[in-house]
Short mmCIF file of C-alpha atoms in Angstrom, two decimals:
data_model
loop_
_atom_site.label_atom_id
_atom_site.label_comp_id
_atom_site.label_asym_id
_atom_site.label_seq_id
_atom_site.Cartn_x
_atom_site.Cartn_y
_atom_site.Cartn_z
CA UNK W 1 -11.02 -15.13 -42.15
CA UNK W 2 -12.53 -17.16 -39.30
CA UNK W 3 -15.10 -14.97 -37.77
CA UNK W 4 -16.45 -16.38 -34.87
CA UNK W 5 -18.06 -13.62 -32.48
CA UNK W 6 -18.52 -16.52 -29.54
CA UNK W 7 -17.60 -14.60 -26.56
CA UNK W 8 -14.59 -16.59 -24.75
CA UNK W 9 -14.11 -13.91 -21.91
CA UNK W 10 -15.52 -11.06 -20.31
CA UNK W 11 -12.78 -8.86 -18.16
CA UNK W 12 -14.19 -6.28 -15.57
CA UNK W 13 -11.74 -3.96 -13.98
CA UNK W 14 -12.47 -1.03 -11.74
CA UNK W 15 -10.11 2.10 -12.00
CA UNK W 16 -9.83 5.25 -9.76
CA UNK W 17 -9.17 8.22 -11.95
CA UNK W 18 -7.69 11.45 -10.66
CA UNK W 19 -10.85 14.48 -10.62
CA UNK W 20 -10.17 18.12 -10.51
CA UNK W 21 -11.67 19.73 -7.19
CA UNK W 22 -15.26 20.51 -9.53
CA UNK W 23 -18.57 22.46 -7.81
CA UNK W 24 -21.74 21.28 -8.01
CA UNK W 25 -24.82 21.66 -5.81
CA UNK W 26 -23.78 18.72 -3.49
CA UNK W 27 -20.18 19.71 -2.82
CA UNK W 28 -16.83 18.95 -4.55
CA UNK W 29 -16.02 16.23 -6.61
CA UNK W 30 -14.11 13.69 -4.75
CA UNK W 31 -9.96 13.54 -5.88
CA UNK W 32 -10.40 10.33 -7.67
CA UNK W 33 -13.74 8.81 -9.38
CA UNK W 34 -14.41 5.36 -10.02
CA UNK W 35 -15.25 3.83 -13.39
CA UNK W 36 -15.52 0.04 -14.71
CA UNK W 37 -13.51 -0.88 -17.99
CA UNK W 38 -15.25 -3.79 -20.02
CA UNK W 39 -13.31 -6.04 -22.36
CA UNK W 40 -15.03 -8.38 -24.48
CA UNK W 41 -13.40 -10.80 -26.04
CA UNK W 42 -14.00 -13.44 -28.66
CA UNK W 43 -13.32 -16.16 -30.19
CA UNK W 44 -11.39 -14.78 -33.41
CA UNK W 45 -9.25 -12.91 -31.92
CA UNK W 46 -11.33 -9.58 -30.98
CA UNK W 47 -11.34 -7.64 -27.69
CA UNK W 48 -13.83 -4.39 -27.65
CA UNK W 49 -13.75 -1.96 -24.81
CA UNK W 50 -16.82 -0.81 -23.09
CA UNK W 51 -16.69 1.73 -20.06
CA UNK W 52 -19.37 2.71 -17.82
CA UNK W 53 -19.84 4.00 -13.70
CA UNK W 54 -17.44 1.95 -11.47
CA UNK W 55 -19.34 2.32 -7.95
CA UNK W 56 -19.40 -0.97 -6.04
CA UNK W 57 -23.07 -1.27 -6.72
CA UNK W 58 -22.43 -1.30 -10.72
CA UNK W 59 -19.60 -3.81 -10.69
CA UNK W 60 -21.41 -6.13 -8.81
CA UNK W 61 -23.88 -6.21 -11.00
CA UNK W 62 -21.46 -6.31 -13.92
CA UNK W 63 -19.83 -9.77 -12.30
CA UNK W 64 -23.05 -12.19 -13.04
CA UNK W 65 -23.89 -10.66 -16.50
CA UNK W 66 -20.58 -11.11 -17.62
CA UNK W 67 -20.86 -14.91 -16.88
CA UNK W 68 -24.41 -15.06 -18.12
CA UNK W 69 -23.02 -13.64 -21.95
CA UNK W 70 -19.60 -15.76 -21.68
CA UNK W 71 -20.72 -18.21 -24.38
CA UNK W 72 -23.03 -16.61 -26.60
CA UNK W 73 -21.93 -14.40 -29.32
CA UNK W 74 -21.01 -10.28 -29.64
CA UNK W 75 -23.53 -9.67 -32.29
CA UNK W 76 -26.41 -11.18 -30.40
CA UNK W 77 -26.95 -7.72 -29.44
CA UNK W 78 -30.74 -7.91 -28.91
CA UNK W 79 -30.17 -10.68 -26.29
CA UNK W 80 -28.00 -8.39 -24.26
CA UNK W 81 -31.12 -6.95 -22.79
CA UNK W 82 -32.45 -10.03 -21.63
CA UNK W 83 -29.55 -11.39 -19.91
CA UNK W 84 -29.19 -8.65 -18.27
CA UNK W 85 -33.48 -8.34 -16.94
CA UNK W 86 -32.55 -11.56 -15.98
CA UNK W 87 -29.48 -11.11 -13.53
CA UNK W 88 -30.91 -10.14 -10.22
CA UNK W 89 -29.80 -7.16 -8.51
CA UNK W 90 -29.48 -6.92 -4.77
CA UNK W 91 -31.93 -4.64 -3.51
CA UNK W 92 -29.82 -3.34 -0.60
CA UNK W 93 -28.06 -1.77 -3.19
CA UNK W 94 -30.82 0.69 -4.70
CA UNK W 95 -30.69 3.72 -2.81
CA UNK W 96 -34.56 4.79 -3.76
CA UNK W 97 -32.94 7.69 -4.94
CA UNK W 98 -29.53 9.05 -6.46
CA UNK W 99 -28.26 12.33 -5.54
CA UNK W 100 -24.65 12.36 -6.81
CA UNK W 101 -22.81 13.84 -9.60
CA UNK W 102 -25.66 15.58 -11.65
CA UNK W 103 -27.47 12.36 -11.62
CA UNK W 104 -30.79 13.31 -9.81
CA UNK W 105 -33.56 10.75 -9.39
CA UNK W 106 -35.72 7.78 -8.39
CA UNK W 107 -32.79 4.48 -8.68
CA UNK W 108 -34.26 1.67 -9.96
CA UNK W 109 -32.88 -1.79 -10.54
CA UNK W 110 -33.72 -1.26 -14.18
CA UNK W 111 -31.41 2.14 -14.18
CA UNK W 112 -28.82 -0.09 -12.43
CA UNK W 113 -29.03 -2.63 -15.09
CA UNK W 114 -29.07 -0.19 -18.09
CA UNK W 115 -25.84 1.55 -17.26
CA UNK W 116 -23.95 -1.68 -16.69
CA UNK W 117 -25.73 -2.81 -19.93
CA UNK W 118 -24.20 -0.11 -21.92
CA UNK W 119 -20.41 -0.96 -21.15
CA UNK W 120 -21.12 -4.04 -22.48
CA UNK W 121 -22.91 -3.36 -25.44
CA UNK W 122 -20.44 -1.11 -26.33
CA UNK W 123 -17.78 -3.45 -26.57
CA UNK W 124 -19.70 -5.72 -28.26
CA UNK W 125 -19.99 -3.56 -31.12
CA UNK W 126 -15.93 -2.51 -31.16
CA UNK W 127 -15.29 -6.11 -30.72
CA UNK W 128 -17.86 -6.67 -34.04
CA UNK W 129 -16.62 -3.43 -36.05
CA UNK W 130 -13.01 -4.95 -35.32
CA UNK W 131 -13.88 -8.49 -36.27
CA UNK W 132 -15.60 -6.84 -39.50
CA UNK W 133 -12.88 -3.99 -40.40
CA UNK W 134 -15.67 -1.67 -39.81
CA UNK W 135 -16.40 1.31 -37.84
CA UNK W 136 -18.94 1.33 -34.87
CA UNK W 137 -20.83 4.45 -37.10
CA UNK W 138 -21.06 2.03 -39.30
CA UNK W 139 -22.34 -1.10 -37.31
CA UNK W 140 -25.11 2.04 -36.17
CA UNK W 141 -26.19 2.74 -39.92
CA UNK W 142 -23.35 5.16 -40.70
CA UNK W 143 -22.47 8.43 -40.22
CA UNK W 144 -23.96 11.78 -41.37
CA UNK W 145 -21.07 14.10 -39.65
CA UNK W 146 -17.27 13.80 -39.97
CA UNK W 147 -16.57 15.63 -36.80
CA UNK W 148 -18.61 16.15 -33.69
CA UNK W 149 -19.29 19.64 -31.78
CA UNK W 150 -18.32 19.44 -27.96
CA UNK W 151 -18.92 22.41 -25.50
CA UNK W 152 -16.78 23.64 -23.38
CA UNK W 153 -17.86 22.72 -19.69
CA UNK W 154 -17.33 24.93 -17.21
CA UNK W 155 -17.10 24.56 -13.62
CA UNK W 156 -16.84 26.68 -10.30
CA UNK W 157 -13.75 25.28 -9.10
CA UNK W 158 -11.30 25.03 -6.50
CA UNK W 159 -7.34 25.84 -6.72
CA UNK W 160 -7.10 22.09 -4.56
CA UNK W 161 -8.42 19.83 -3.14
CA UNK W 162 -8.21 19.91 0.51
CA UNK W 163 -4.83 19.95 1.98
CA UNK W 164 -4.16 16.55 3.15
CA UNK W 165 -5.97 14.63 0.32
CA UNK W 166 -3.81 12.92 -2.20
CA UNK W 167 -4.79 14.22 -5.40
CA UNK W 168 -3.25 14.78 -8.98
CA UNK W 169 -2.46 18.56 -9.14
CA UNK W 170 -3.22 20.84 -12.73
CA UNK W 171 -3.01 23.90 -13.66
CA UNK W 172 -6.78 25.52 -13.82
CA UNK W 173 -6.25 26.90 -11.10
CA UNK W 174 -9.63 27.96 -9.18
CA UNK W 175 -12.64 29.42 -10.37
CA UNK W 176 -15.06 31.37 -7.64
CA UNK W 177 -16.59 34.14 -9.23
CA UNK W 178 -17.72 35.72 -12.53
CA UNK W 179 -13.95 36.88 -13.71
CA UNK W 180 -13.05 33.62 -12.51
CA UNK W 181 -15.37 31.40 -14.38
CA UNK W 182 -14.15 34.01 -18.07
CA UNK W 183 -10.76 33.19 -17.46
CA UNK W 184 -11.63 29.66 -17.78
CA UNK W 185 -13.57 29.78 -20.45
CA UNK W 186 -10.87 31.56 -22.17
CA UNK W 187 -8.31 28.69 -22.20
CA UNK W 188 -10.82 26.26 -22.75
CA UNK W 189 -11.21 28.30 -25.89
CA UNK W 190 -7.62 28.72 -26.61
CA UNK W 191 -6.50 25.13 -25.68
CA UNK W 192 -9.44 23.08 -27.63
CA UNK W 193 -11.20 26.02 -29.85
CA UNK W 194 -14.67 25.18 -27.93
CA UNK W 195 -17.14 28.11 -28.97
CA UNK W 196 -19.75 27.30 -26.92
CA UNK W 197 -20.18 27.43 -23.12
CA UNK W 198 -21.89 25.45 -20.13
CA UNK W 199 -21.42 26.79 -16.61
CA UNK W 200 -22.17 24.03 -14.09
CA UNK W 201 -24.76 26.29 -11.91
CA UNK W 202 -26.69 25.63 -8.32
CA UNK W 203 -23.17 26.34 -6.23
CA UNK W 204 -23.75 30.03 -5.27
CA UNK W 205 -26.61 32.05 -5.09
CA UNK W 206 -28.65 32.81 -8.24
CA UNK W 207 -27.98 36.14 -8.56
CA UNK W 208 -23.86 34.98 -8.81
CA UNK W 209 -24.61 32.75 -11.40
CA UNK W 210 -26.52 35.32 -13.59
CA UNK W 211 -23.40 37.75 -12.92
CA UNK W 212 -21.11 35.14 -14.22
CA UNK W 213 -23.16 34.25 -17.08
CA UNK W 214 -23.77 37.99 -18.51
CA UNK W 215 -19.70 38.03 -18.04
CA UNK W 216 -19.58 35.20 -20.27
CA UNK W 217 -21.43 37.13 -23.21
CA UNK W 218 -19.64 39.83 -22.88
CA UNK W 219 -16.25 37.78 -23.03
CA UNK W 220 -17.44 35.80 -25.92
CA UNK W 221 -20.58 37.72 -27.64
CA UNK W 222 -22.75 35.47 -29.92
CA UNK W 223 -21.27 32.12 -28.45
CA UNK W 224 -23.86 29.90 -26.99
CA UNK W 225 -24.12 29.85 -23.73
CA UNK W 226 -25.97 27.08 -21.23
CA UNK W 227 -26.56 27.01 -17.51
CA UNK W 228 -27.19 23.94 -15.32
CA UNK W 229 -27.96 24.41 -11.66
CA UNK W 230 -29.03 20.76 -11.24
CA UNK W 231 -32.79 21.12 -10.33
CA UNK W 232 -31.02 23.89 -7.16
CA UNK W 233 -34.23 25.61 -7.82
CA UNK W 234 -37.53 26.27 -7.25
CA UNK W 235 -39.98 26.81 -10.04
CA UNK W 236 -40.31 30.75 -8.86
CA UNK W 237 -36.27 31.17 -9.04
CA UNK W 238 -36.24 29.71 -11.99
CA UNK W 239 -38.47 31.93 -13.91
CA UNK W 240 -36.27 35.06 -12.11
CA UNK W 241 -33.26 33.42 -13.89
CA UNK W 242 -34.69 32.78 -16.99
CA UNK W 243 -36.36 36.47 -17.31
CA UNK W 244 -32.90 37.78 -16.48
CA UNK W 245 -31.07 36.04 -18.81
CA UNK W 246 -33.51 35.85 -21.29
CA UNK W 247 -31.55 35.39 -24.84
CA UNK W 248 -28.02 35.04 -23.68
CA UNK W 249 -29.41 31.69 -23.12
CA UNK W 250 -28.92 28.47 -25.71
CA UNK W 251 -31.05 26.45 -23.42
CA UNK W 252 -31.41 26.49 -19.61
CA UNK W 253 -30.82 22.94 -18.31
CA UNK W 254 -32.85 21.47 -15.55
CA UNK W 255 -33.33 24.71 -13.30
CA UNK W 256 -35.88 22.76 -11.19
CA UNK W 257 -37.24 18.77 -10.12
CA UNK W 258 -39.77 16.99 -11.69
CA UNK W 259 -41.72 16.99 -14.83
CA UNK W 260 -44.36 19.14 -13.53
CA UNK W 261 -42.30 21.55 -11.99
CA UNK W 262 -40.24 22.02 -15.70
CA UNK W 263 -43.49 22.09 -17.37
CA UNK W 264 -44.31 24.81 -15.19
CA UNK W 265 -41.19 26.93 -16.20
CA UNK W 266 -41.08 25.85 -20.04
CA UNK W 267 -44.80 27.55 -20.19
CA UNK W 268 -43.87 30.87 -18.49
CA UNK W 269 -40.11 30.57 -18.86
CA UNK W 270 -39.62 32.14 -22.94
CA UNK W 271 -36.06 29.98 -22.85
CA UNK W 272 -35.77 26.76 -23.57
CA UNK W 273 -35.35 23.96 -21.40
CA UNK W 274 -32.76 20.96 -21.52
CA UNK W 275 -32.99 17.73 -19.60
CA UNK W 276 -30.81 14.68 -18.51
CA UNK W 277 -32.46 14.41 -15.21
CA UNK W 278 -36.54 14.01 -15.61
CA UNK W 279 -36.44 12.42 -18.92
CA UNK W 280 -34.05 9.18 -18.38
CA UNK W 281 -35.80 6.58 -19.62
CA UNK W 282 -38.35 6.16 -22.36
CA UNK W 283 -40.96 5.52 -19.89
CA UNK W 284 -40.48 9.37 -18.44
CA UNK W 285 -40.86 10.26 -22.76
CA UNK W 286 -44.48 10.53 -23.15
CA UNK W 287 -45.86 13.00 -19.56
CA UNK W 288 -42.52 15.13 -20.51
CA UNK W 289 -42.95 15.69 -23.85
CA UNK W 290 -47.25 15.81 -24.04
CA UNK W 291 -46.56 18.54 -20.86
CA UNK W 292 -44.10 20.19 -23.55
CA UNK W 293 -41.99 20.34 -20.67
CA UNK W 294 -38.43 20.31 -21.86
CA UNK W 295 -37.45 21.05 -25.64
CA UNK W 296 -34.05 19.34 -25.35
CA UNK W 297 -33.10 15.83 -24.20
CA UNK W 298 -29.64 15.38 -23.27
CA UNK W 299 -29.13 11.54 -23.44
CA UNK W 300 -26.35 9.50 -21.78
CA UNK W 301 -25.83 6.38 -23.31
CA UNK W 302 -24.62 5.07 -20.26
CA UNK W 303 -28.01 5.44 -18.69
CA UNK W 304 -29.93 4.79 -21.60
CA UNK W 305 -28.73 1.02 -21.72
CA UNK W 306 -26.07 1.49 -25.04
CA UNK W 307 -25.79 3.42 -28.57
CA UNK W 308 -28.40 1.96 -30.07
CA UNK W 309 -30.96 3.12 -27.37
CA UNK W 310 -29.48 6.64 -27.89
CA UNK W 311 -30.43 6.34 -31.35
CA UNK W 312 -34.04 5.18 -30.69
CA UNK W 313 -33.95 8.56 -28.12
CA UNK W 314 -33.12 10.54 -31.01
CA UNK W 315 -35.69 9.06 -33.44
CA UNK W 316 -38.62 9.62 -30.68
CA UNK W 317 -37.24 13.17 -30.15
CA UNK W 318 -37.78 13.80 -33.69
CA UNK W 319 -41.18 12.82 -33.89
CA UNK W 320 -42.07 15.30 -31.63
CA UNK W 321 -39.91 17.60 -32.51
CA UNK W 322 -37.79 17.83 -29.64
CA UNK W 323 -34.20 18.46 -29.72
CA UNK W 324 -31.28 16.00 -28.82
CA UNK W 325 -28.07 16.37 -27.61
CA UNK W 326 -25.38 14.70 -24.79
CA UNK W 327 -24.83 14.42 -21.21
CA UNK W 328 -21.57 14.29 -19.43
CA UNK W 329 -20.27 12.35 -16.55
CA UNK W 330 -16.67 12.13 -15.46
CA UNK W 331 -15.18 9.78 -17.79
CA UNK W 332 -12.44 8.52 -19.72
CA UNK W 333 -11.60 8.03 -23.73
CA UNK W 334 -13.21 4.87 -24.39
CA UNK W 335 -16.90 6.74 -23.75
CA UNK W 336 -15.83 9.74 -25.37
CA UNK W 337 -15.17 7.70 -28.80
CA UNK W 338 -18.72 6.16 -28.28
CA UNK W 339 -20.33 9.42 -27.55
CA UNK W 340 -18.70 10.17 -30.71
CA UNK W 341 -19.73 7.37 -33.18
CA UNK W 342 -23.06 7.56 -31.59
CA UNK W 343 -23.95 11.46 -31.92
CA UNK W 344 -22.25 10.98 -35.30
CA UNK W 345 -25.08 9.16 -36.51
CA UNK W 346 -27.94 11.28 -35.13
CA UNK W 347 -29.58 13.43 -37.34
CA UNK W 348 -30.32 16.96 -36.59
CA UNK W 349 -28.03 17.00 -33.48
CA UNK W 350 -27.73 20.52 -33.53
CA UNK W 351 -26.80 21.25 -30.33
CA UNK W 352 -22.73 21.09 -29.22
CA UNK W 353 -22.29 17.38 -26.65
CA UNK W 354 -21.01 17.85 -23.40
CA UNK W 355 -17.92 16.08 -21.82
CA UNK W 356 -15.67 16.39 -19.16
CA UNK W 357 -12.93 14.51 -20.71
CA UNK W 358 -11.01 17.72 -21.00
CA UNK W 359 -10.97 17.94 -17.23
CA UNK W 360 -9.50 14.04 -16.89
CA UNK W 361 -5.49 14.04 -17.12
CA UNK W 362 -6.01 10.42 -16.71
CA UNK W 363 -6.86 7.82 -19.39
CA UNK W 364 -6.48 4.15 -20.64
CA UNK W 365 -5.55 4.63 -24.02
CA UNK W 366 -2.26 4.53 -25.89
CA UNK W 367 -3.62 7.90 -26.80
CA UNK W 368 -5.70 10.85 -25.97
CA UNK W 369 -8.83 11.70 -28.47
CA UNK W 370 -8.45 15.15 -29.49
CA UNK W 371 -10.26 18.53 -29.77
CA UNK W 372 -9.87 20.53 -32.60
CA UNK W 373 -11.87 23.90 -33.01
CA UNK W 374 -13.98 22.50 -30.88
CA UNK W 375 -14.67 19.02 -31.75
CA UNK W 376 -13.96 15.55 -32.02
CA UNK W 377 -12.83 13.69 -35.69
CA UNK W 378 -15.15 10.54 -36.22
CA UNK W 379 -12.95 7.68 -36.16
CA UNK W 380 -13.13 5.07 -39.23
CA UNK W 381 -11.07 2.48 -38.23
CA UNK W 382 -12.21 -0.68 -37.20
CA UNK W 383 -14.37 -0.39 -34.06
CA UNK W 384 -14.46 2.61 -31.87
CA UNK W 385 -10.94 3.15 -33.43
CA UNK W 386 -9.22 3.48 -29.92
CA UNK W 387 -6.45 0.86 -28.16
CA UNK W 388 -6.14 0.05 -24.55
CA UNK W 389 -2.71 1.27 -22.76
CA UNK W 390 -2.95 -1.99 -20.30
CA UNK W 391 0.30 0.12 -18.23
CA UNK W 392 -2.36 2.48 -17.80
CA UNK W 393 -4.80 0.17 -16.79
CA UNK W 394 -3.06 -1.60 -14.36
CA UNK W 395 -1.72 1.43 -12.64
CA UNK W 396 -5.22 3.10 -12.39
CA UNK W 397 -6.63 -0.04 -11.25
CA UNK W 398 -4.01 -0.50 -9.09
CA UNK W 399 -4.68 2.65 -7.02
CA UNK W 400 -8.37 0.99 -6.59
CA UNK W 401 -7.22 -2.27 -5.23
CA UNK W 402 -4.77 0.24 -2.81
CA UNK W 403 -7.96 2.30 -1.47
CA UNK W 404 -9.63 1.45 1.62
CA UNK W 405 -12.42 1.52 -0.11
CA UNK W 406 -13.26 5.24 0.99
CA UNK W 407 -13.41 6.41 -3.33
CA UNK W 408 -15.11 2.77 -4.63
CA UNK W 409 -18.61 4.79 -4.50
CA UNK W 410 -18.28 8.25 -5.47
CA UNK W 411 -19.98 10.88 -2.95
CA UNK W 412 -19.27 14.40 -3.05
CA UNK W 413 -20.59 15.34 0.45
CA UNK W 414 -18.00 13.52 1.82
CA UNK W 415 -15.51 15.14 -0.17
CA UNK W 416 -16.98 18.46 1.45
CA UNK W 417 -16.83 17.12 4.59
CA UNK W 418 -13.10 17.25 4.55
CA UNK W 419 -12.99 20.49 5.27
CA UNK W 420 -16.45 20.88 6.53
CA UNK W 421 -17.18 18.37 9.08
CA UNK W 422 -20.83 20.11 9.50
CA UNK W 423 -21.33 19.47 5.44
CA UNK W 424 -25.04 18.07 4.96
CA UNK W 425 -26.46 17.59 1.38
CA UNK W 426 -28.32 20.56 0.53
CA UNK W 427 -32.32 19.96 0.75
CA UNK W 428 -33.68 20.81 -2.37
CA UNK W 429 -34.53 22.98 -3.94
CA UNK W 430 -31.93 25.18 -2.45
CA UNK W 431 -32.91 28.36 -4.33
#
């Protein structure tokens, strides 16, 4: 078999996918979310999929790497990371800080680079593992789980979106208040057998959000249960939260900013504390974890710069005997079957992933990964073990070429301002 890995084309192409009207603390998620699909392809034959943000900022970053590692080959994986510190980014494009979609935080070129990185090293390694027959969990140092755990993420919700917006309709229907927020846990439970339970938090006022969780574990008693205001609070609300809901609490994710401010809590706090905004990159690992600030890292491999990074995450957290689990973002198969191979080679993971993938009705795959009681199979065919639908494709990067250009950078203050033309972003904390 002729296995040459020389990469004879890169293709980039931005998609708008439909998103359910979803609460967080800066408004509503916008009807349709950009993301960037990466093919790789090389010269025996092999095309891997990589996917990764889509804002205007990422894919124009993605354009000159893509040319800088046309040439060289898919297994020079190491290399990867130095094409891409050596692609310049245009500053007018970091925002000094990010305040969208859970992602919190100082924006960096580096942070820009790392989560355009990731789509590519991603398909690098299905273009490998299909060049090889092998499975990416294999290409990682193989697996030590069949299936992976997946919570079931929860969201305060609207029935909509606002009347005038074109936006795929579904049937969740909206979610406001404690009975609300039990009802759809209940058919997240029924539909894909999730047992445990994260409520996307900082929307309402606290004392809301600790009525909605105590209804959750009384709906579903000894499931574990997480809550995730997105820093909304201050270190003082915090510590009300956490003495309130003491142990109906797996971990309490991010209740407040900063390292010092989570150090702060994790001391007087008794619950534990998850992370995937103050501990994002390994420089942030050593004042988080010698404050004993958080005692679970939620990593994102799209941030982290790839799979292999996660893995080097995981190893660190180990050493100091943190815990390790996933992140979520809006986002489509193709990262769900990496989360997948990825978390399926971490040891310990003892903590259930988040995704929103049940929440997309859109995808570019001939077909959907599925849930059973809860989780995700580990794929061994060749690669990530998932095929591109290129109908799919097309249409959903169709509808981005269509849009004014209005959805190519995804802010959910804008979406609020659709019905509230007064909307501001919250200062924070806002609790």
């Amino acid at each position: 078999m002729n296995r040459d890995l020389t990469i004879t084309d890169i293709r980039l192409t931005p998609v708008l996918v439909a998103d359910p009207p979803l609460l967080n603390t800066q408004g509503v998620h916008q009807p349709h979310t950009p993301r960037l699909i990466v093919e790789v392809v090389t010269a025996d034959g092999s095309t891997g999929l990589g996917e990764t943000y889509g804002d205007t900022k990422y894919l124009e970053l993605a354009r000159p790497l893509a040319d800088r590692l046309t040439g060289r080959r898919a297994d020079d994986l190491n290399r990867l990371f130095s094409e891409a510190g050596r692609t310049a980014v245009d500053a007018s494009r970091i925002s000094g800080r990010v305040d969208a979609g859970g992602l919190r935080g100082v924006q960096t070129a580096d942070k820009l680079r790392l989560s355009v990185l990731s789509a590519f090293e991603v398909a690098c390694l299905d273009a490998l593992g299909k060049s090889l027959g092998l499975p990416v969990h294999t290409l990682l140092g193989g697996k030590v789980r069949d299936t992976v755990e997946y919570s079931a993420y929860l969201f305060y919700r609207r029935a909509h979106h606002p009347e005038g917006v074109t936006a795929q309709e579904d049937d969740w229907g909206a979610a406001l208040d404690p009975a609300g927020v039990v009802e759809q846990a209940r058919r997240f439970k029924e539909r894909y057998g999730f047992t445990s339970f994260k409520l996307k938090g900082g929307v309402f006022p606290p004392d809301e959000e600790i009525a909605a969780v105590r209804a959750l574990a009384d709906a579903f008693p000894g499931h574990p249960l997480r809550l995730d205001p997105n820093g909304a609070w201050s270190v003082e609300t915090s510590l009300k939260v956490a003495g309130e809901l003491g142990s109906l609490l797996e971990y309490l994710e991010d209740p407040t900013l900063g390292t010092p401010g989570m150090a702060e809590v994790a001391a007087r706090a008794g619950v534990p504390l998850a992370t995937n905004m103050c501990v994002t990159t390994f420089a942030e690992i050593e004042e988080a974890f010698t404050r004993n600030a958080v005692q679970i890292v939620l990593s994102d491999h799209h941030y982290w710069g790839g799979l292999r990074n996660t893995q080097h995450l995981a190893a660190i957290c180990r050493t100091f005997g943190v815990g390790v689990s996933m992140h979520s973002n809006t986002h489509l198969g193709i990262s769900l079957a990496a989360m997948t191979h990825v978390a399926a080679t971490v040891p310990g993971l003892r903590h259930a992933c988040d995704s929103h993938y049940p929440w997309q009705s859109e995808d570019v795959l001939t077909e959907r990964l599925r849930f059973d009681d809860g989780a995700v199979r580990v794929s061994d065919a060749p690669g990530l073990g998932v095929e591109l639908d290129r109908d799919r494709l097309a249409l959903l990067h169709r509808r981005w070429l269509d849009d004014d250009g209005s959805l190519r950078d995804r802010d959910d203050a804008a979406a609020m301002r659709v019905t509230d033309p007064d909307w501001t972003t919250p200062p924070m904390p806002r609790w």
